[in-house]
Tab-separated table of C-alpha atoms and ligand atoms in Angstrom:
chain	number	residue	atom	x	y	z
A	1	MET	CA	35.356	-22.861	-37.961
A	2	ALA	CA	34.247	-26.479	-37.541
A	3	GLY	CA	33.475	-27.512	-33.967
A	4	ASN	CA	36.044	-30.302	-33.885
A	5	LYS	CA	38.812	-27.909	-34.893
A	6	ILE	CA	37.878	-25.576	-32.038
A	7	THR	CA	37.811	-28.339	-29.445
A	8	GLN	CA	41.257	-29.398	-30.652
A	9	GLN	CA	42.628	-25.886	-30.274
A	10	VAL	CA	41.186	-25.541	-26.804
A	11	PHE	CA	42.710	-28.867	-25.830
A	12	GLU	CA	46.130	-27.714	-27.006
A	13	GLN	CA	45.840	-24.653	-24.780
A	14	VAL	CA	44.687	-26.742	-21.809
A	15	THR	CA	47.641	-29.099	-22.338
A	16	LYS	CA	50.068	-26.172	-22.301
A	17	ARG	CA	48.564	-24.604	-19.217
A	18	ASN	CA	48.281	-27.841	-17.212
A	19	SER	CA	51.361	-29.602	-18.397
A	20	GLY	CA	51.888	-33.077	-16.939
A	21	GLU	CA	48.454	-33.216	-15.285
A	22	VAL	CA	47.617	-36.531	-16.871
A	23	GLU	CA	44.250	-37.250	-15.230
A	24	PHE	CA	42.959	-33.713	-15.706
A	25	LEU	CA	43.915	-33.746	-19.375
A	26	GLN	CA	42.278	-37.163	-19.810
A	27	ALA	CA	38.988	-35.902	-18.370
A	28	VAL	CA	39.041	-32.678	-20.405
A	29	LYS	CA	39.853	-34.506	-23.641
A	30	GLU	CA	36.932	-36.869	-23.248
A	31	VAL	CA	34.473	-34.019	-22.769
A	32	LEU	CA	35.908	-31.852	-25.567
A	33	ASP	CA	35.884	-34.812	-27.965
A	34	SER	CA	32.102	-35.023	-27.513
A	35	LEU	CA	31.374	-31.351	-28.163
A	36	GLY	CA	32.244	-30.720	-31.830
A	37	PRO	CA	28.665	-31.250	-33.102
A	38	VAL	CA	27.277	-29.065	-30.298
A	39	LEU	CA	29.495	-26.162	-31.346
A	40	ASP	CA	28.558	-26.642	-35.006
A	41	LYS	CA	24.899	-26.298	-34.078
A	42	ASN	CA	25.381	-23.490	-31.524
A	43	PRO	CA	27.944	-20.886	-32.607
A	44	LYS	CA	26.903	-18.768	-29.605
A	45	TYR	CA	29.028	-21.023	-27.367
A	46	VAL	CA	32.032	-20.427	-29.626
A	47	ASP	CA	31.551	-16.638	-29.722
A	48	ALA	CA	31.257	-16.441	-25.939
A	49	LYS	CA	34.380	-18.619	-25.509
A	50	ILE	CA	32.444	-20.993	-23.279
A	51	LEU	CA	34.912	-23.840	-23.818
A	52	GLU	CA	37.916	-21.724	-22.899
A	53	ARG	CA	36.117	-20.645	-19.736
A	54	ILE	CA	34.659	-24.002	-18.692
A	55	VAL	CA	38.053	-25.768	-18.613
A	56	GLU	CA	39.473	-23.216	-16.180
A	57	PRO	CA	38.490	-23.497	-12.493
A	58	GLU	CA	36.895	-20.300	-11.178
A	59	ARG	CA	39.231	-20.530	-8.209
A	60	GLN	CA	41.757	-22.972	-6.787
A	61	ILE	CA	42.975	-23.030	-3.239
A	62	MET	CA	46.047	-24.860	-1.990
A	63	PHE	CA	47.094	-24.858	1.624
A	64	ARG	CA	49.390	-26.286	4.291
A	65	VAL	CA	47.865	-28.779	6.735
A	66	PRO	CA	50.107	-29.301	9.775
A	67	TRP	CA	49.050	-31.865	12.389
A	68	GLN	CA	50.519	-33.901	15.200
A	69	ASP	CA	50.406	-37.705	15.538
A	70	ASP	CA	49.842	-39.593	18.785
A	71	LYS	CA	53.554	-39.637	19.539
A	72	GLY	CA	53.788	-35.871	19.197
A	73	GLU	CA	55.568	-35.932	15.844
A	74	ILE	CA	54.557	-33.155	13.453
A	75	HIS	CA	53.431	-33.875	9.870
A	76	VAL	CA	52.666	-31.496	7.033
A	77	ASN	CA	50.195	-32.372	4.282
A	78	ARG	CA	48.959	-30.424	1.289
A	79	GLY	CA	45.274	-29.491	1.081
A	80	PHE	CA	43.303	-28.394	-1.987
A	81	ARG	CA	39.906	-27.117	-3.035
A	82	PHE	CA	39.063	-26.592	-6.699
A	83	GLU	CA	36.011	-24.335	-6.967
A	84	PHE	CA	35.390	-25.164	-10.577
A	85	ASN	CA	32.096	-23.742	-11.747
A	86	SER	CA	29.218	-21.967	-9.994
A	87	ALA	CA	26.918	-21.322	-12.953
A	88	LEU	CA	24.199	-23.619	-11.612
A	89	GLY	CA	24.617	-23.172	-7.863
A	90	PRO	CA	27.142	-23.232	-5.019
A	91	TYR	CA	30.256	-25.314	-5.704
A	92	LYS	CA	29.452	-28.880	-4.667
A	93	GLY	CA	31.584	-31.992	-4.541
A	94	GLY	CA	33.533	-34.307	-2.324
A	95	LEU	CA	36.829	-34.287	-0.462
A	96	ARG	CA	39.347	-37.077	-1.044
A	97	PHE	CA	41.959	-38.048	1.544
A	98	HIS	CA	44.447	-40.368	-0.142
A	99	PRO	CA	48.253	-40.305	-0.457
A	100	THR	CA	47.947	-39.958	-4.256
A	101	ALA	CA	45.632	-36.914	-4.098
A	102	ASN	CA	47.275	-34.113	-6.086
A	103	ALA	CA	46.311	-31.152	-8.253
A	104	SER	CA	45.771	-33.240	-11.383
A	105	ILE	CA	43.507	-35.816	-9.745
A	106	LEU	CA	41.453	-33.342	-7.728
A	107	LYS	CA	41.128	-30.997	-10.705
A	108	PHE	CA	39.865	-33.804	-12.950
A	109	LEU	CA	37.356	-34.711	-10.260
A	110	GLY	CA	36.224	-31.072	-9.993
A	111	PHE	CA	35.853	-30.815	-13.757
A	112	GLU	CA	33.781	-34.017	-13.978
A	113	GLN	CA	31.655	-32.819	-11.077
A	114	VAL	CA	30.501	-29.748	-13.026
A	115	PHE	CA	28.791	-31.874	-15.686
A	116	LYS	CA	27.651	-34.560	-13.250
A	117	ASN	CA	25.932	-32.043	-11.024
A	118	ALA	CA	24.253	-30.439	-14.021
A	119	LEU	CA	22.814	-33.845	-14.954
A	120	THR	CA	21.256	-34.333	-11.501
A	121	THR	CA	18.640	-31.638	-12.347
A	122	LEU	CA	19.428	-29.978	-8.988
A	123	PRO	CA	20.919	-26.465	-8.554
A	124	MET	CA	24.559	-27.274	-7.822
A	125	GLY	CA	27.830	-26.006	-9.253
A	126	GLY	CA	30.924	-28.217	-9.271
A	127	GLY	CA	33.997	-28.484	-7.084
A	128	LYS	CA	36.325	-30.988	-5.473
A	129	GLY	CA	39.054	-30.998	-2.905
A	130	GLY	CA	41.124	-33.123	-0.621
A	131	CYS	CA	44.523	-33.834	0.744
A	132	ASP	CA	47.451	-36.233	0.362
A	133	PHE	CA	46.835	-37.412	3.937
A	134	ASP	CA	46.566	-41.207	4.332
A	135	PRO	CA	43.926	-42.183	6.904
A	136	LYS	CA	45.061	-45.841	6.807
A	137	GLY	CA	46.616	-46.964	10.072
A	138	LYS	CA	45.853	-43.659	11.847
A	139	SER	CA	44.059	-43.600	15.203
A	140	ASP	CA	40.692	-41.838	15.538
A	141	ASN	CA	42.455	-39.072	17.460
A	142	GLU	CA	45.014	-38.579	14.699
A	143	VAL	CA	42.262	-38.427	12.094
A	144	MET	CA	40.424	-35.884	14.250
A	145	ARG	CA	43.460	-33.643	14.681
A	146	PHE	CA	44.137	-33.821	10.962
A	147	CYS	CA	40.505	-33.006	10.071
A	148	GLN	CA	40.498	-30.059	12.483
A	149	SER	CA	43.657	-28.638	10.947
A	150	PHE	CA	42.315	-29.173	7.416
A	151	MET	CA	39.029	-27.418	8.244
A	152	THR	CA	40.758	-24.547	10.046
A	153	GLU	CA	41.895	-23.343	6.624
A	154	LEU	CA	39.071	-24.708	4.442
A	155	CYS	CA	36.375	-22.980	6.537
A	156	LYS	CA	37.513	-19.606	5.176
A	157	HIS	CA	36.468	-20.612	1.692
A	158	ILE	CA	33.222	-22.606	2.076
A	159	GLY	CA	29.677	-22.041	3.307
A	160	PRO	CA	26.147	-23.343	2.696
A	161	ASN	CA	25.615	-20.849	-0.158
A	162	THR	CA	29.209	-20.812	-1.394
A	163	ASP	CA	30.778	-24.252	-1.462
A	164	VAL	CA	29.448	-27.436	0.136
A	165	PRO	CA	31.964	-30.321	0.387
A	166	ALA	CA	31.141	-33.970	1.146
A	167	GLY	CA	32.916	-37.346	1.194
A	168	ASP	CA	34.909	-39.268	-1.385
A	169	ILE	CA	37.749	-41.802	-1.028
A	170	GLY	CA	39.010	-41.781	2.563
A	171	VAL	CA	36.303	-39.374	3.730
A	172	GLY	CA	33.204	-40.934	5.297
A	173	GLY	CA	30.933	-40.267	8.252
A	174	ARG	CA	33.774	-40.092	10.770
A	175	GLU	CA	35.742	-37.444	8.859
A	176	ILE	CA	32.633	-35.399	7.979
A	177	GLY	CA	31.765	-35.323	11.696
A	178	PHE	CA	35.188	-34.060	12.747
A	179	MET	CA	35.233	-31.415	10.001
A	180	PHE	CA	31.686	-30.243	10.755
A	181	GLY	CA	32.561	-29.880	14.443
A	182	GLN	CA	35.553	-27.717	13.631
A	183	TYR	CA	33.623	-25.554	11.132
A	184	LYS	CA	30.908	-24.932	13.706
A	185	ARG	CA	33.443	-24.062	16.373
A	186	ILE	CA	35.272	-21.508	14.237
A	187	ARG	CA	32.308	-19.951	12.443
A	188	ASN	CA	29.808	-20.266	15.309
A	189	GLU	CA	27.184	-21.431	12.824
A	190	PHE	CA	25.200	-24.669	12.592
A	191	THR	CA	24.543	-24.843	8.863
A	192	GLY	CA	24.421	-27.360	6.050
A	193	VAL	CA	28.003	-26.606	5.031
A	194	LEU	CA	28.878	-30.270	4.492
A	195	THR	CA	26.753	-33.177	3.296
A	196	GLY	CA	27.012	-36.786	4.359
A	197	LYS	CA	26.329	-35.735	7.938
A	198	ALA	CA	25.036	-38.238	10.521
A	199	LEU	CA	21.266	-38.591	10.694
A	200	ASN	CA	20.828	-37.026	14.140
A	201	TRP	CA	22.560	-33.747	13.249
A	202	GLY	CA	21.332	-32.813	9.793
A	203	GLY	CA	22.185	-35.750	7.539
A	204	SER	CA	19.785	-37.228	5.024
A	205	LEU	CA	18.481	-40.761	5.014
A	206	ILE	CA	19.824	-42.724	2.004
A	207	ARG	CA	22.877	-40.436	1.487
A	208	THR	CA	25.166	-43.255	2.665
A	209	GLU	CA	23.570	-45.706	0.244
A	210	ALA	CA	22.984	-43.241	-2.598
A	211	THR	CA	25.992	-43.636	-4.884
A	212	GLY	CA	25.854	-47.436	-4.935
A	213	TYR	CA	22.061	-47.559	-5.220
A	214	GLY	CA	22.202	-44.921	-7.955
A	215	ALA	CA	24.777	-46.826	-10.019
A	216	VAL	CA	22.487	-49.880	-9.938
A	217	TYR	CA	19.367	-47.830	-10.761
A	218	PHE	CA	21.263	-46.356	-13.709
A	219	ALA	CA	22.285	-49.821	-14.944
A	220	ASP	CA	18.677	-50.938	-14.559
A	221	GLU	CA	17.590	-48.099	-16.868
A	222	MET	CA	20.202	-49.192	-19.416
A	223	LEU	CA	18.943	-52.792	-19.192
A	224	LYS	CA	15.350	-51.605	-19.713
A	225	THR	CA	16.322	-50.225	-23.138
A	226	ARG	CA	16.847	-53.903	-24.084
A	227	ASN	CA	13.777	-55.124	-22.194
A	228	GLU	CA	15.977	-56.818	-19.606
A	229	ASN	CA	16.358	-56.709	-15.836
A	230	PHE	CA	18.827	-57.800	-13.136
A	231	LYS	CA	17.266	-61.191	-12.299
A	232	GLY	CA	20.056	-63.800	-12.246
A	233	LYS	CA	22.757	-61.471	-13.605
A	234	ILE	CA	26.311	-62.165	-12.422
A	235	CYS	CA	27.955	-58.893	-11.383
A	236	THR	CA	31.536	-58.033	-10.506
A	237	VAL	CA	32.178	-55.093	-8.188
A	238	SER	CA	35.557	-53.522	-7.393
A	239	GLY	CA	36.421	-51.636	-4.222
A	240	SER	CA	34.896	-52.432	-0.842
A	241	GLY	CA	34.210	-48.937	0.442
A	242	ASN	CA	31.053	-46.867	0.540
A	243	VAL	CA	30.114	-47.151	-3.129
A	244	ALA	CA	30.926	-50.855	-3.493
A	245	GLN	CA	29.032	-51.808	-0.324
A	246	TYR	CA	25.712	-50.294	-1.363
A	247	THR	CA	26.094	-51.395	-4.966
A	248	VAL	CA	26.143	-54.974	-3.664
A	249	GLU	CA	23.144	-54.321	-1.410
A	250	LYS	CA	20.994	-52.974	-4.247
A	251	LEU	CA	22.107	-55.725	-6.646
A	252	ASN	CA	20.939	-58.291	-4.084
A	253	GLN	CA	17.594	-56.504	-3.732
A	254	LEU	CA	17.056	-56.589	-7.498
A	255	GLY	CA	17.819	-60.313	-7.822
A	256	ALA	CA	21.370	-60.122	-9.224
A	257	LYS	CA	24.389	-61.940	-7.813
A	258	ALA	CA	27.448	-59.869	-6.825
A	259	VAL	CA	30.517	-62.106	-6.861
A	260	SER	CA	33.534	-59.870	-6.157
A	261	LEU	CA	34.936	-57.062	-4.026
A	262	SER	CA	38.448	-55.663	-3.792
A	263	ASP	CA	40.763	-53.211	-2.090
A	264	SER	CA	44.172	-51.877	-2.977
A	265	ALA	CA	45.806	-55.173	-1.899
A	266	GLY	CA	43.673	-57.629	-3.909
A	267	SER	CA	40.225	-59.024	-4.626
A	268	ILE	CA	37.911	-61.822	-3.498
A	269	HIS	CA	35.800	-64.051	-5.746
A	270	ASP	CA	32.699	-65.541	-4.162
A	271	PRO	CA	30.802	-67.474	-6.871
A	272	ASP	CA	27.887	-68.148	-4.477
A	273	GLY	CA	27.290	-64.402	-4.180
A	274	ILE	CA	27.842	-61.819	-1.456
A	275	ASP	CA	24.507	-62.159	0.350
A	276	ALA	CA	23.125	-59.866	3.061
A	277	GLU	CA	24.901	-61.707	5.864
A	278	LYS	CA	28.293	-61.624	4.144
A	279	LEU	CA	27.749	-57.960	3.277
A	280	ALA	CA	27.099	-57.186	6.956
A	281	PHE	CA	30.531	-58.716	7.659
A	282	VAL	CA	32.090	-56.432	4.986
A	283	LEU	CA	30.468	-53.323	6.496
A	284	GLU	CA	31.827	-54.145	9.937
A	285	LEU	CA	35.242	-55.088	8.506
A	286	LYS	CA	35.621	-51.928	6.430
A	287	ASN	CA	33.702	-49.258	8.368
A	288	VAL	CA	34.427	-50.254	11.967
A	289	ARG	CA	37.541	-52.446	12.139
A	290	ARG	CA	39.038	-50.860	8.995
A	291	GLY	CA	40.589	-54.194	7.953
A	292	ARG	CA	41.582	-55.730	4.595
A	293	ILE	CA	39.251	-57.578	2.187
A	294	LYS	CA	41.471	-60.680	2.484
A	295	GLU	CA	39.682	-61.363	5.767
A	296	TYR	CA	36.497	-62.045	3.748
A	297	ALA	CA	38.253	-64.888	1.948
A	298	ASP	CA	39.573	-66.262	5.240
A	299	LYS	CA	36.167	-66.044	6.905
A	300	PHE	CA	34.031	-67.503	4.091
A	301	GLY	CA	36.562	-69.865	2.511
A	302	VAL	CA	36.565	-68.262	-0.955
A	303	GLU	CA	39.411	-67.410	-3.315
A	304	TYR	CA	41.649	-64.439	-2.411
A	305	ARG	CA	43.465	-62.981	-5.401
A	306	ALA	CA	46.425	-61.011	-4.055
A	307	GLY	CA	47.275	-57.949	-6.163
A	308	LYS	CA	44.534	-58.725	-8.705
A	309	LYS	CA	41.545	-56.691	-9.840
A	310	PRO	CA	38.199	-58.468	-10.448
A	311	TRP	CA	38.025	-57.915	-14.218
A	312	ASP	CA	39.031	-61.433	-15.303
A	313	ILE	CA	36.063	-62.932	-13.433
A	314	LYS	CA	33.302	-63.892	-15.871
A	315	CYS	CA	30.279	-61.619	-15.476
A	316	ASP	CA	27.294	-60.037	-17.228
A	317	CYS	CA	27.694	-56.658	-15.540
A	318	ALA	CA	30.661	-54.843	-13.989
A	319	PHE	CA	30.555	-52.064	-11.386
A	320	PRO	CA	33.971	-50.418	-11.028
A	321	SER	CA	33.687	-48.728	-7.624
A	322	ALA	CA	37.264	-48.108	-6.463
A	323	THR	CA	39.279	-45.460	-8.307
A	324	GLN	CA	40.297	-43.764	-11.575
A	325	ASN	CA	41.794	-45.797	-14.427
A	326	GLU	CA	41.188	-49.138	-12.724
A	327	ILE	CA	39.983	-50.698	-16.017
A	328	ASP	CA	42.696	-50.459	-18.669
A	329	GLY	CA	42.576	-51.571	-22.311
A	330	ASN	CA	43.518	-55.171	-21.443
A	331	ASP	CA	40.969	-55.402	-18.643
A	332	ALA	CA	38.306	-54.075	-21.023
A	333	LYS	CA	39.177	-56.697	-23.621
A	334	THR	CA	39.011	-59.453	-20.996
A	335	LEU	CA	35.635	-58.219	-19.742
A	336	LEU	CA	34.219	-58.102	-23.277
A	337	ASP	CA	35.721	-61.478	-24.282
A	338	ASN	CA	34.063	-63.000	-21.218
A	339	GLY	CA	30.659	-61.673	-22.261
A	340	CYS	CA	30.293	-58.625	-20.005
A	341	TYR	CA	27.825	-56.231	-21.654
A	342	VAL	CA	26.798	-53.822	-18.896
A	343	ILE	CA	29.211	-51.432	-17.192
A	344	SER	CA	27.995	-48.857	-14.705
A	345	GLU	CA	30.720	-46.700	-13.192
A	346	GLY	CA	30.338	-46.079	-9.464
A	347	ALA	CA	33.868	-44.678	-9.403
A	348	ASN	CA	34.958	-41.500	-11.188
A	349	MET	CA	36.700	-42.125	-14.528
A	350	PRO	CA	37.537	-45.769	-13.707
A	351	SER	CA	38.008	-46.688	-17.375
A	352	THR	CA	41.021	-45.533	-19.389
A	353	PRO	CA	40.397	-44.009	-22.848
A	354	GLU	CA	41.511	-47.339	-24.410
A	355	ALA	CA	38.859	-49.161	-22.375
A	356	VAL	CA	36.117	-46.630	-23.169
A	357	GLU	CA	36.877	-46.869	-26.864
A	358	GLN	CA	36.244	-50.623	-26.810
A	359	PHE	CA	32.995	-50.293	-24.843
A	360	ILE	CA	31.667	-47.745	-27.326
A	361	ALA	CA	32.822	-49.757	-30.358
A	362	LYS	CA	31.147	-52.923	-29.037
A	363	LYS	CA	27.941	-50.968	-28.318
A	364	ILE	CA	27.532	-52.480	-24.868
A	365	LEU	CA	25.444	-50.775	-22.195
A	366	TYR	CA	28.078	-48.413	-20.814
A	367	GLY	CA	27.216	-45.807	-18.173
A	368	PRO	CA	30.070	-43.333	-17.621
A	369	GLY	CA	30.783	-42.201	-14.049
A	370	LYS	CA	29.532	-38.658	-14.421
A	371	ALA	CA	26.074	-40.074	-15.123
A	372	ALA	CA	26.048	-43.442	-13.350
A	373	ASN	CA	27.483	-42.300	-10.010
A	374	ALA	CA	25.589	-39.001	-9.795
A	375	GLY	CA	23.174	-40.469	-7.240
A	376	GLY	CA	25.596	-39.625	-4.429
A	377	VAL	CA	25.820	-35.934	-5.144
A	378	ALA	CA	22.123	-35.821	-6.077
A	379	THR	CA	21.244	-37.071	-2.612
A	380	SER	CA	23.693	-34.529	-1.197
A	381	GLY	CA	21.550	-31.975	-3.036
A	382	LEU	CA	18.493	-33.443	-1.309
A	383	GLU	CA	20.340	-33.155	2.025
A	384	MET	CA	20.929	-29.462	1.281
A	385	SER	CA	17.228	-28.982	0.532
A	386	GLN	CA	16.211	-30.654	3.787
A	387	ASN	CA	18.727	-28.536	5.730
A	388	SER	CA	17.277	-25.365	4.182
A	389	LEU	CA	13.741	-26.478	4.988
A	390	ARG	CA	14.790	-27.638	8.470
A	391	LEU	CA	12.817	-30.811	7.742
A	392	SER	CA	13.718	-34.460	7.195
A	393	TRP	CA	12.170	-36.626	4.523
A	394	THR	CA	11.548	-40.338	5.120
A	395	ARG	CA	13.755	-43.087	3.733
A	396	GLU	CA	11.093	-43.942	1.178
A	397	GLU	CA	10.722	-40.323	0.054
A	398	VAL	CA	14.459	-39.847	-0.470
A	399	ASP	CA	14.902	-43.214	-2.182
A	400	GLU	CA	12.060	-42.440	-4.558
A	401	LYS	CA	13.519	-39.028	-5.390
A	402	LEU	CA	16.943	-40.627	-5.956
A	403	HIS	CA	15.441	-43.294	-8.199
A	404	ASN	CA	13.547	-40.689	-10.248
A	405	ILE	CA	16.691	-38.578	-10.585
A	406	MET	CA	18.660	-41.578	-11.918
A	407	ILE	CA	15.869	-42.273	-14.415
A	408	ALA	CA	15.984	-38.609	-15.491
A	409	ILE	CA	19.780	-38.648	-15.834
A	410	HIS	CA	19.665	-41.738	-18.027
A	411	GLN	CA	16.924	-40.189	-20.165
A	412	GLN	CA	18.861	-36.941	-20.656
A	413	CYS	CA	22.003	-38.831	-21.717
A	414	PHE	CA	20.025	-41.141	-23.982
A	415	ASP	CA	18.152	-38.242	-25.650
A	416	ALA	CA	21.240	-36.046	-26.126
A	417	ALA	CA	23.168	-38.947	-27.699
A	418	LYS	CA	20.312	-39.503	-30.133
A	419	GLU	CA	19.850	-35.805	-30.907
A	420	TYR	CA	23.517	-35.441	-31.800
A	421	GLY	CA	23.656	-38.525	-34.002
A	422	GLN	CA	25.271	-41.059	-31.673
A	423	PRO	CA	22.369	-43.169	-30.390
A	424	GLY	CA	23.276	-45.354	-27.409
A	425	ASN	CA	26.579	-43.557	-26.749
A	426	LEU	CA	25.994	-42.368	-23.199
A	427	VAL	CA	29.494	-40.896	-22.955
A	428	ALA	CA	28.634	-38.386	-25.666
A	429	GLY	CA	25.128	-38.035	-24.218
A	430	ALA	CA	26.321	-37.249	-20.679
A	431	ASN	CA	28.966	-34.795	-21.840
A	432	ILE	CA	26.606	-32.984	-24.189
A	433	ALA	CA	23.576	-32.813	-21.872
A	434	GLY	CA	25.733	-31.654	-18.941
A	435	PHE	CA	27.627	-29.130	-21.040
A	436	VAL	CA	24.556	-27.508	-22.600
A	437	LYS	CA	22.994	-26.839	-19.195
A	438	VAL	CA	26.109	-25.249	-17.763
A	439	ALA	CA	26.938	-23.359	-20.968
A	440	ASP	CA	23.444	-21.826	-21.180
A	441	ALA	CA	23.640	-20.669	-17.562
A	442	MET	CA	27.075	-19.151	-18.223
A	443	LEU	CA	25.689	-17.277	-21.230
A	444	ASP	CA	22.806	-15.936	-19.142
A	445	GLN	CA	25.189	-14.685	-16.458
A	446	GLY	CA	27.429	-12.637	-18.746
A	447	LEU	CA	31.197	-12.617	-18.959
A	448	VAL	CA	32.177	-14.265	-15.659
B	1	NDP	P1	36.045	-45.407	0.046
B	1	NDP	O1	37.220	-44.728	0.626
B	1	NDP	O2	34.871	-45.714	0.905
B	1	NDP	O3	36.489	-46.777	-0.652
B	1	NDP	C1	37.434	-46.786	-1.657
B	1	NDP	C2	37.686	-48.219	-2.082
B	1	NDP	O4	38.459	-48.211	-3.268
B	1	NDP	C3	38.469	-49.009	-1.057
B	1	NDP	O5	38.124	-50.358	-1.141
B	1	NDP	C4	39.903	-48.767	-1.509
B	1	NDP	O6	40.832	-49.754	-1.111
B	1	NDP	C5	39.742	-48.805	-3.014
B	1	NDP	N1	40.784	-47.991	-3.635
B	1	NDP	C6	41.004	-46.679	-3.459
B	1	NDP	N2	42.072	-46.267	-4.157
B	1	NDP	C7	42.546	-47.365	-4.757
B	1	NDP	C8	43.624	-47.597	-5.627
B	1	NDP	N3	44.449	-46.604	-5.994
B	1	NDP	N4	43.808	-48.863	-6.094
B	1	NDP	C9	42.984	-49.872	-5.718
B	1	NDP	N5	41.936	-49.707	-4.908
B	1	NDP	C10	41.724	-48.482	-4.437
B	1	NDP	O7	35.603	-44.498	-1.183
B	1	NDP	P2	34.217	-44.457	-1.981
B	1	NDP	O8	33.582	-45.799	-2.004
B	1	NDP	O9	33.446	-43.307	-1.460
B	1	NDP	O10	34.712	-44.064	-3.438
B	1	NDP	C11	34.989	-45.022	-4.453
B	1	NDP	C12	34.922	-44.363	-5.806
B	1	NDP	O11	33.609	-43.822	-6.005
B	1	NDP	C13	35.875	-43.182	-6.025
B	1	NDP	O12	36.282	-43.176	-7.378
B	1	NDP	C14	35.001	-41.972	-5.759
B	1	NDP	O13	35.490	-40.832	-6.415
B	1	NDP	C15	33.700	-42.444	-6.371
B	1	NDP	N6	32.488	-41.765	-5.905
B	1	NDP	C16	32.163	-41.706	-4.585
B	1	NDP	C17	31.005	-41.084	-4.189
B	1	NDP	C18	30.558	-41.066	-2.777
B	1	NDP	O14	29.459	-40.588	-2.515
B	1	NDP	N7	31.323	-41.577	-1.823
B	1	NDP	C19	30.111	-40.436	-5.173
B	1	NDP	C20	30.507	-40.618	-6.547
B	1	NDP	C21	31.662	-41.254	-6.874
B	1	NDP	P3	41.856	-49.414	0.097
B	1	NDP	O15	40.994	-49.346	1.323
B	1	NDP	O16	42.832	-50.542	0.091
B	1	NDP	O17	42.487	-48.099	-0.243
B	2	2IT	O1	32.225	-37.788	-6.791
B	2	2IT	C1	31.195	-37.460	-6.189
B	2	2IT	O2	30.154	-37.154	-6.793
B	2	2IT	C2	31.220	-37.462	-4.724
B	2	2IT	N1	32.232	-37.834	-4.134
B	2	2IT	C3	30.023	-36.990	-3.944
B	2	2IT	C4	29.993	-35.489	-3.890
B	2	2IT	C5	28.934	-34.908	-3.000
B	2	2IT	O3	28.969	-33.674	-2.868
B	2	2IT	O4	28.087	-35.610	-2.447
């Protein structure tokens, strides 16, 4: 049977089994839509029912997270961990704490992570987890009590050779610290069970910067295919969290001008560019005071755009670094009409299918999240290696490894797209290159 027919049938089954899980179905459809030609060329994947297996998480865990706020009131949240695929190594992927976190969103993230981690060239399986807890407006003590309760259950399911979580939206250094402390207390083990740890107790240099730096390195590789570089390029960035912050830093280092940031309340437009000094203000605002991006506009006298995303600001390159589906079909049209021709996704699945379709049709330089933002998890992989070696590499060593990994990821996507007849289509390239690696490992390991 033709490959495309098989992918269609599998998608129908996935839709039935995961009814209403819009984000998960969106992520699965995009991958399956790329795989027809791979199945045509490799009937062994069809015979072994690799597709049917790869869309089903190996295990999913859902649990109650009770905690008490500062006034003594009790709250109950819902925790999750999707242990999606361990063909290439222990499950690996972040934890998201956000009120919208649900089975569909965390499952799509786990599914994407499988292919992303395969692309990093490092031995990591894929997983994702999180909770519908909202850290906004909570005291440090409330966040700590929540994290301790969350880890009290999660610690039964993870371990340095089993499943190694890290950060994502709403989970940064503070939360990783509280969760690590609780894991250690219950298990009586000091191990590399989480990544994104602080530098003085097992963290890796550059992990904090890695996703943002990686998304810019990836874009730089795309630009090189047209003999271009970042000098003088106007770049829009969404979000103002971990990924956005270090995207801006690396853009500045490479001679580009980053002109926007945002949060869930609105965006700022700074046509003069967010230089190092202004970025230092953002880091303090977001990571210490935990304030709103509007304060940037107040402080530096630039435009604040309440309730608006940055996509109508004229730019050469866009770095969506906030959340899923933040660029819809209209935003994509506006970006393209304004001359944007480079998109590197720091966020996971930030572009809707209608947006992606336009980027592919216009043949712009488009780096999908599972390739462009893989620098974060890749550096988590480097943190795991250092923990196993009980050694720390220097900043320069880790940055160089990260840079080389991003070059390798781009090359794999570029080559796979070409091999399967869609030159320049890095969506197809990323899905195919990631899939083949995982599928071959699954074949080697028998019917599991
Ligand atoms: P942070 O929590 O540090 O920052 C998230 C930013 O995105 C904040 O500015 C937040 O605004 C904004 N945001 C979140 N949800 C929404 C929403 N629904 N609508 C509008 N804005 C929103 O998270 P990260 O920077 O770590 O993550 C950003 C993206 O990058 C996510 O898609 C994540 O999955 C992806 N990613 C992260 C990696 C990492 O290493 N951290 C690695 C690879 C991908 P507000 O504060 O108002 O909520
Ligand atoms: O989406 C992602 O790749 C992450 N949030 C980082 C995962 C990790 O394990 O570092």
